[in-house]
């Protein structure tokens, strides 16, 4: 069984957490500190959707593997905040993806649209940077990746008729 998307999903989790540990924060005009690495977090949600297509509900185990590896590669505070954020937001993402009977592109979009703000809220709270502007900026930046993949997948889907 090929697990290329599952491996990519685990790699993304670890890479993003490592990126949060080493990337400097950018100060937004209102004083909110924003992590630019959040621009690529949207791809983690989409990678999870594709990993779930490969391994079904065992994708939750893949998430735990990524979180565990992250603990040793990022600071403990980031790893714990990330694990909590992934656990909660990925469960939201998983539920939307699993239980809707929409085309793949819509499931990717809806699951990311609900999972990204939850992830932002929990993560920023966990690292002590919670603010409304921060959650909005982080959620918007995460949705960039999800929207790119949504658009690419939607173009390949047969027209609903």
PDB file of C-alpha atoms in Angstrom:
ATOM      1  CA  UNK A   1       0.000   0.000   0.000  1.00  0.00           C
ATOM      2  CA  UNK A   2       1.448   3.347  -1.039  1.00  0.00           C
ATOM      3  CA  UNK A   3       1.201   5.986   1.649  1.00  0.00           C
ATOM      4  CA  UNK A   4       2.603   9.009  -0.160  1.00  0.00           C
ATOM      5  CA  UNK A   5      -0.070  11.451   1.054  1.00  0.00           C
ATOM      6  CA  UNK A   6       0.071  10.059   4.579  1.00  0.00           C
ATOM      7  CA  UNK A   7       3.844  10.492   4.651  1.00  0.00           C
ATOM      8  CA  UNK A   8       3.448  13.985   3.201  1.00  0.00           C
ATOM      9  CA  UNK A   9       0.861  14.817   5.874  1.00  0.00           C
ATOM     10  CA  UNK A  10       3.159  13.708   8.702  1.00  0.00           C
ATOM     11  CA  UNK A  11       6.079  15.570   7.110  1.00  0.00           C
ATOM     12  CA  UNK A  12       3.980  18.755   6.811  1.00  0.00           C
ATOM     13  CA  UNK A  13       3.002  18.582  10.484  1.00  0.00           C
ATOM     14  CA  UNK A  14       6.618  18.252  11.567  1.00  0.00           C
ATOM     15  CA  UNK A  15       7.912  20.872   9.095  1.00  0.00           C
ATOM     16  CA  UNK A  16       5.301  23.456  10.081  1.00  0.00           C
ATOM     17  CA  UNK A  17       5.947  22.965  13.787  1.00  0.00           C
ATOM     18  CA  UNK A  18       9.683  23.264  13.221  1.00  0.00           C
ATOM     19  CA  UNK A  19       9.021  26.385  11.148  1.00  0.00           C
ATOM     20  CA  UNK A  20       7.044  27.936  13.995  1.00  0.00           C
ATOM     21  CA  UNK A  21       9.987  27.262  16.311  1.00  0.00           C
ATOM     22  CA  UNK A  22      12.609  28.926  14.094  1.00  0.00           C
ATOM     23  CA  UNK A  23      10.736  31.605  12.123  1.00  0.00           C
ATOM     24  CA  UNK A  24      10.651  35.123  13.516  1.00  0.00           C
ATOM     25  CA  UNK A  25       7.278  36.733  14.145  1.00  0.00           C
ATOM     26  CA  UNK A  26       6.159  39.736  12.087  1.00  0.00           C
ATOM     27  CA  UNK A  27       4.537  42.683  13.830  1.00  0.00           C
ATOM     28  CA  UNK A  28       1.224  43.662  12.221  1.00  0.00           C
ATOM     29  CA  UNK A  29       0.079  47.335  12.163  1.00  0.00           C
ATOM     30  CA  UNK A  30      -2.089  46.819  15.267  1.00  0.00           C
ATOM     31  CA  UNK A  31       0.834  45.343  17.202  1.00  0.00           C
ATOM     32  CA  UNK A  32      -0.276  41.730  16.803  1.00  0.00           C
ATOM     33  CA  UNK A  33       2.589  39.312  16.289  1.00  0.00           C
ATOM     34  CA  UNK A  34       1.941  37.076  13.255  1.00  0.00           C
ATOM     35  CA  UNK A  35       3.903  33.941  12.335  1.00  0.00           C
ATOM     36  CA  UNK A  36       4.550  33.968   8.545  1.00  0.00           C
ATOM     37  CA  UNK A  37       4.893  30.171   8.581  1.00  0.00           C
ATOM     38  CA  UNK A  38       1.112  30.117   8.959  1.00  0.00           C
ATOM     39  CA  UNK A  39       0.937  30.757   5.199  1.00  0.00           C
ATOM     40  CA  UNK A  40       1.706  27.094   4.588  1.00  0.00           C
ATOM     41  CA  UNK A  41      -0.450  25.571   7.331  1.00  0.00           C
ATOM     42  CA  UNK A  42      -3.441  25.430   4.983  1.00  0.00           C
ATOM     43  CA  UNK A  43      -1.620  22.753   3.045  1.00  0.00           C
ATOM     44  CA  UNK A  44      -1.559  20.568   6.176  1.00  0.00           C
ATOM     45  CA  UNK A  45      -5.373  20.477   6.234  1.00  0.00           C
ATOM     46  CA  UNK A  46      -5.501  19.523   2.565  1.00  0.00           C
ATOM     47  CA  UNK A  47      -2.763  16.904   2.969  1.00  0.00           C
ATOM     48  CA  UNK A  48      -4.885  15.395   5.750  1.00  0.00           C
ATOM     49  CA  UNK A  49      -7.831  15.112   3.384  1.00  0.00           C
ATOM     50  CA  UNK A  50      -5.717  13.259   0.830  1.00  0.00           C
ATOM     51  CA  UNK A  51      -4.127  11.079   3.534  1.00  0.00           C
ATOM     52  CA  UNK A  52      -7.615  10.128   4.692  1.00  0.00           C
ATOM     53  CA  UNK A  53      -8.381   8.953   1.171  1.00  0.00           C
ATOM     54  CA  UNK A  54      -5.380   6.608   1.505  1.00  0.00           C
ATOM     55  CA  UNK A  55      -5.828   5.256   5.019  1.00  0.00           C
ATOM     56  CA  UNK A  56      -9.350   6.186   6.084  1.00  0.00           C
ATOM     57  CA  UNK A  57      -9.962   7.022   9.712  1.00  0.00           C
ATOM     58  CA  UNK A  58      -6.436   5.890  10.626  1.00  0.00           C
ATOM     59  CA  UNK A  59      -5.472   9.404   9.553  1.00  0.00           C
ATOM     60  CA  UNK A  60      -5.973  10.308  13.213  1.00  0.00           C
ATOM     61  CA  UNK A  61      -3.057   8.008  14.070  1.00  0.00           C
ATOM     62  CA  UNK A  62      -0.938   9.760  11.426  1.00  0.00           C
ATOM     63  CA  UNK A  63      -1.779  13.080  13.094  1.00  0.00           C
ATOM     64  CA  UNK A  64      -0.615  11.729  16.454  1.00  0.00           C
ATOM     65  CA  UNK A  65       2.626  10.481  14.885  1.00  0.00           C
ATOM     66  CA  UNK A  66       3.276  13.927  13.404  1.00  0.00           C
ATOM     67  CA  UNK A  67       2.534  15.613  16.726  1.00  0.00           C
ATOM     68  CA  UNK A  68       4.828  13.215  18.605  1.00  0.00           C
ATOM     69  CA  UNK A  69       7.730  13.719  16.199  1.00  0.00           C
ATOM     70  CA  UNK A  70       7.145  17.480  16.410  1.00  0.00           C
ATOM     71  CA  UNK A  71       7.601  17.384  20.153  1.00  0.00           C
ATOM     72  CA  UNK A  72      11.232  16.422  19.642  1.00  0.00           C
ATOM     73  CA  UNK A  73      11.872  18.812  16.737  1.00  0.00           C
ATOM     74  CA  UNK A  74      10.238  22.025  17.983  1.00  0.00           C
ATOM     75  CA  UNK A  75      10.134  23.729  21.340  1.00  0.00           C
ATOM     76  CA  UNK A  76       7.946  21.896  23.873  1.00  0.00           C
ATOM     77  CA  UNK A  77       5.581  24.884  24.113  1.00  0.00           C
ATOM     78  CA  UNK A  78       5.058  24.970  20.346  1.00  0.00           C
ATOM     79  CA  UNK A  79       4.749  21.187  20.159  1.00  0.00           C
ATOM     80  CA  UNK A  80       2.105  21.046  22.898  1.00  0.00           C
ATOM     81  CA  UNK A  81       0.159  24.030  21.493  1.00  0.00           C
ATOM     82  CA  UNK A  82       0.375  22.520  18.021  1.00  0.00           C
ATOM     83  CA  UNK A  83      -0.701  19.080  19.194  1.00  0.00           C
ATOM     84  CA  UNK A  84      -3.723  20.570  20.957  1.00  0.00           C
ATOM     85  CA  UNK A  85      -4.574  22.715  17.924  1.00  0.00           C
ATOM     86  CA  UNK A  86      -4.134  19.821  15.502  1.00  0.00           C
ATOM     87  CA  UNK A  87      -6.115  17.452  17.680  1.00  0.00           C
ATOM     88  CA  UNK A  88      -9.105  19.766  17.940  1.00  0.00           C
ATOM     89  CA  UNK A  89      -9.018  21.316  14.469  1.00  0.00           C
ATOM     90  CA  UNK A  90      -8.136  18.095  12.691  1.00  0.00           C
ATOM     91  CA  UNK A  91     -11.083  16.374  14.376  1.00  0.00           C
ATOM     92  CA  UNK A  92     -13.320  19.156  13.019  1.00  0.00           C
ATOM     93  CA  UNK A  93     -11.675  18.806   9.602  1.00  0.00           C
ATOM     94  CA  UNK A  94     -11.949  15.009   9.727  1.00  0.00           C
ATOM     95  CA  UNK A  95     -15.646  15.114  10.674  1.00  0.00           C
ATOM     96  CA  UNK A  96     -16.556  17.549   7.894  1.00  0.00           C
ATOM     97  CA  UNK A  97     -14.528  15.597   5.361  1.00  0.00           C
ATOM     98  CA  UNK A  98     -15.853  12.217   6.536  1.00  0.00           C
ATOM     99  CA  UNK A  99     -19.533  12.884   6.902  1.00  0.00           C
ATOM    100  CA  UNK A 100     -20.382  15.209   4.043  1.00  0.00           C
ATOM    101  CA  UNK A 101     -21.225  13.633   0.739  1.00  0.00           C
ATOM    102  CA  UNK A 102     -20.048  16.579  -1.309  1.00  0.00           C
ATOM    103  CA  UNK A 103     -17.498  16.474  -4.148  1.00  0.00           C
ATOM    104  CA  UNK A 104     -13.862  16.311  -3.025  1.00  0.00           C
ATOM    105  CA  UNK A 105     -13.194  19.970  -3.805  1.00  0.00           C
ATOM    106  CA  UNK A 106     -16.081  21.111  -1.582  1.00  0.00           C
ATOM    107  CA  UNK A 107     -15.054  18.817   1.266  1.00  0.00           C
ATOM    108  CA  UNK A 108     -11.525  20.254   1.079  1.00  0.00           C
ATOM    109  CA  UNK A 109     -12.876  23.804   1.166  1.00  0.00           C
ATOM    110  CA  UNK A 110     -15.467  23.282   3.921  1.00  0.00           C
ATOM    111  CA  UNK A 111     -13.225  21.223   6.174  1.00  0.00           C
ATOM    112  CA  UNK A 112     -10.430  23.792   5.881  1.00  0.00           C
ATOM    113  CA  UNK A 113     -12.793  26.739   6.366  1.00  0.00           C
ATOM    114  CA  UNK A 114     -13.981  25.290   9.686  1.00  0.00           C
ATOM    115  CA  UNK A 115     -10.722  23.705  10.822  1.00  0.00           C
ATOM    116  CA  UNK A 116      -8.417  26.681  10.128  1.00  0.00           C
ATOM    117  CA  UNK A 117     -10.030  29.164  12.550  1.00  0.00           C
ATOM    118  CA  UNK A 118     -10.245  26.531  15.286  1.00  0.00           C
ATOM    119  CA  UNK A 119      -6.585  25.670  14.757  1.00  0.00           C
ATOM    120  CA  UNK A 120      -5.588  29.349  14.850  1.00  0.00           C
ATOM    121  CA  UNK A 121      -7.547  30.034  18.026  1.00  0.00           C
ATOM    122  CA  UNK A 122      -6.184  27.025  19.920  1.00  0.00           C
ATOM    123  CA  UNK A 123      -2.592  27.400  18.699  1.00  0.00           C
ATOM    124  CA  UNK A 124      -2.255  31.129  19.345  1.00  0.00           C
ATOM    125  CA  UNK A 125      -3.826  30.663  22.750  1.00  0.00           C
ATOM    126  CA  UNK A 126      -1.347  27.876  23.517  1.00  0.00           C
ATOM    127  CA  UNK A 127       1.702  29.986  22.684  1.00  0.00           C
ATOM    128  CA  UNK A 128       0.401  33.076  24.470  1.00  0.00           C
ATOM    129  CA  UNK A 129      -0.247  35.212  21.371  1.00  0.00           C
ATOM    130  CA  UNK A 130      -4.056  35.068  21.231  1.00  0.00           C
ATOM    131  CA  UNK A 131      -5.710  38.120  19.679  1.00  0.00           C
ATOM    132  CA  UNK A 132      -8.625  38.642  17.331  1.00  0.00           C
ATOM    133  CA  UNK A 133      -6.364  40.132  14.663  1.00  0.00           C
ATOM    134  CA  UNK A 134      -3.946  37.229  15.057  1.00  0.00           C
ATOM    135  CA  UNK A 135      -6.678  34.615  14.630  1.00  0.00           C
ATOM    136  CA  UNK A 136      -8.033  36.436  11.562  1.00  0.00           C
ATOM    137  CA  UNK A 137      -4.596  36.859   9.972  1.00  0.00           C
ATOM    138  CA  UNK A 138      -3.563  33.287  10.693  1.00  0.00           C
ATOM    139  CA  UNK A 139      -6.858  31.833   9.460  1.00  0.00           C
ATOM    140  CA  UNK A 140      -6.735  33.899   6.270  1.00  0.00           C
ATOM    141  CA  UNK A 141      -3.163  32.839   5.571  1.00  0.00           C
ATOM    142  CA  UNK A 142      -4.046  29.170   6.151  1.00  0.00           C
ATOM    143  CA  UNK A 143      -6.933  29.418   3.732  1.00  0.00           C
ATOM    144  CA  UNK A 144      -4.587  30.483   0.928  1.00  0.00           C
ATOM    145  CA  UNK A 145      -3.227  26.954   0.573  1.00  0.00           C
ATOM    146  CA  UNK A 146      -6.661  25.388   0.909  1.00  0.00           C
ATOM    147  CA  UNK A 147      -8.109  27.691  -1.762  1.00  0.00           C
ATOM    148  CA  UNK A 148      -5.297  26.886  -4.191  1.00  0.00           C
ATOM    149  CA  UNK A 149      -5.844  23.149  -3.824  1.00  0.00           C
ATOM    150  CA  UNK A 150      -9.657  23.558  -3.867  1.00  0.00           C
ATOM    151  CA  UNK A 151      -9.405  25.409  -7.176  1.00  0.00           C
ATOM    152  CA  UNK A 152      -7.054  22.825  -8.718  1.00  0.00           C
ATOM    153  CA  UNK A 153      -9.191  19.873  -7.614  1.00  0.00           C
ATOM    154  CA  UNK A 154     -12.437  21.575  -8.659  1.00  0.00           C
ATOM    155  CA  UNK A 155     -11.081  22.071 -12.180  1.00  0.00           C
ATOM    156  CA  UNK A 156     -10.530  18.307 -12.501  1.00  0.00           C
ATOM    157  CA  UNK A 157     -13.925  17.230 -11.158  1.00  0.00           C
ATOM    158  CA  UNK A 158     -16.678  16.390 -13.596  1.00  0.00           C
ATOM    159  CA  UNK A 159     -19.291  19.113 -13.919  1.00  0.00           C
ATOM    160  CA  UNK A 160     -22.336  18.516 -11.722  1.00  0.00           C
ATOM    161  CA  UNK A 161     -25.197  17.838 -13.929  1.00  0.00           C
TER     162      UNK A 161
END
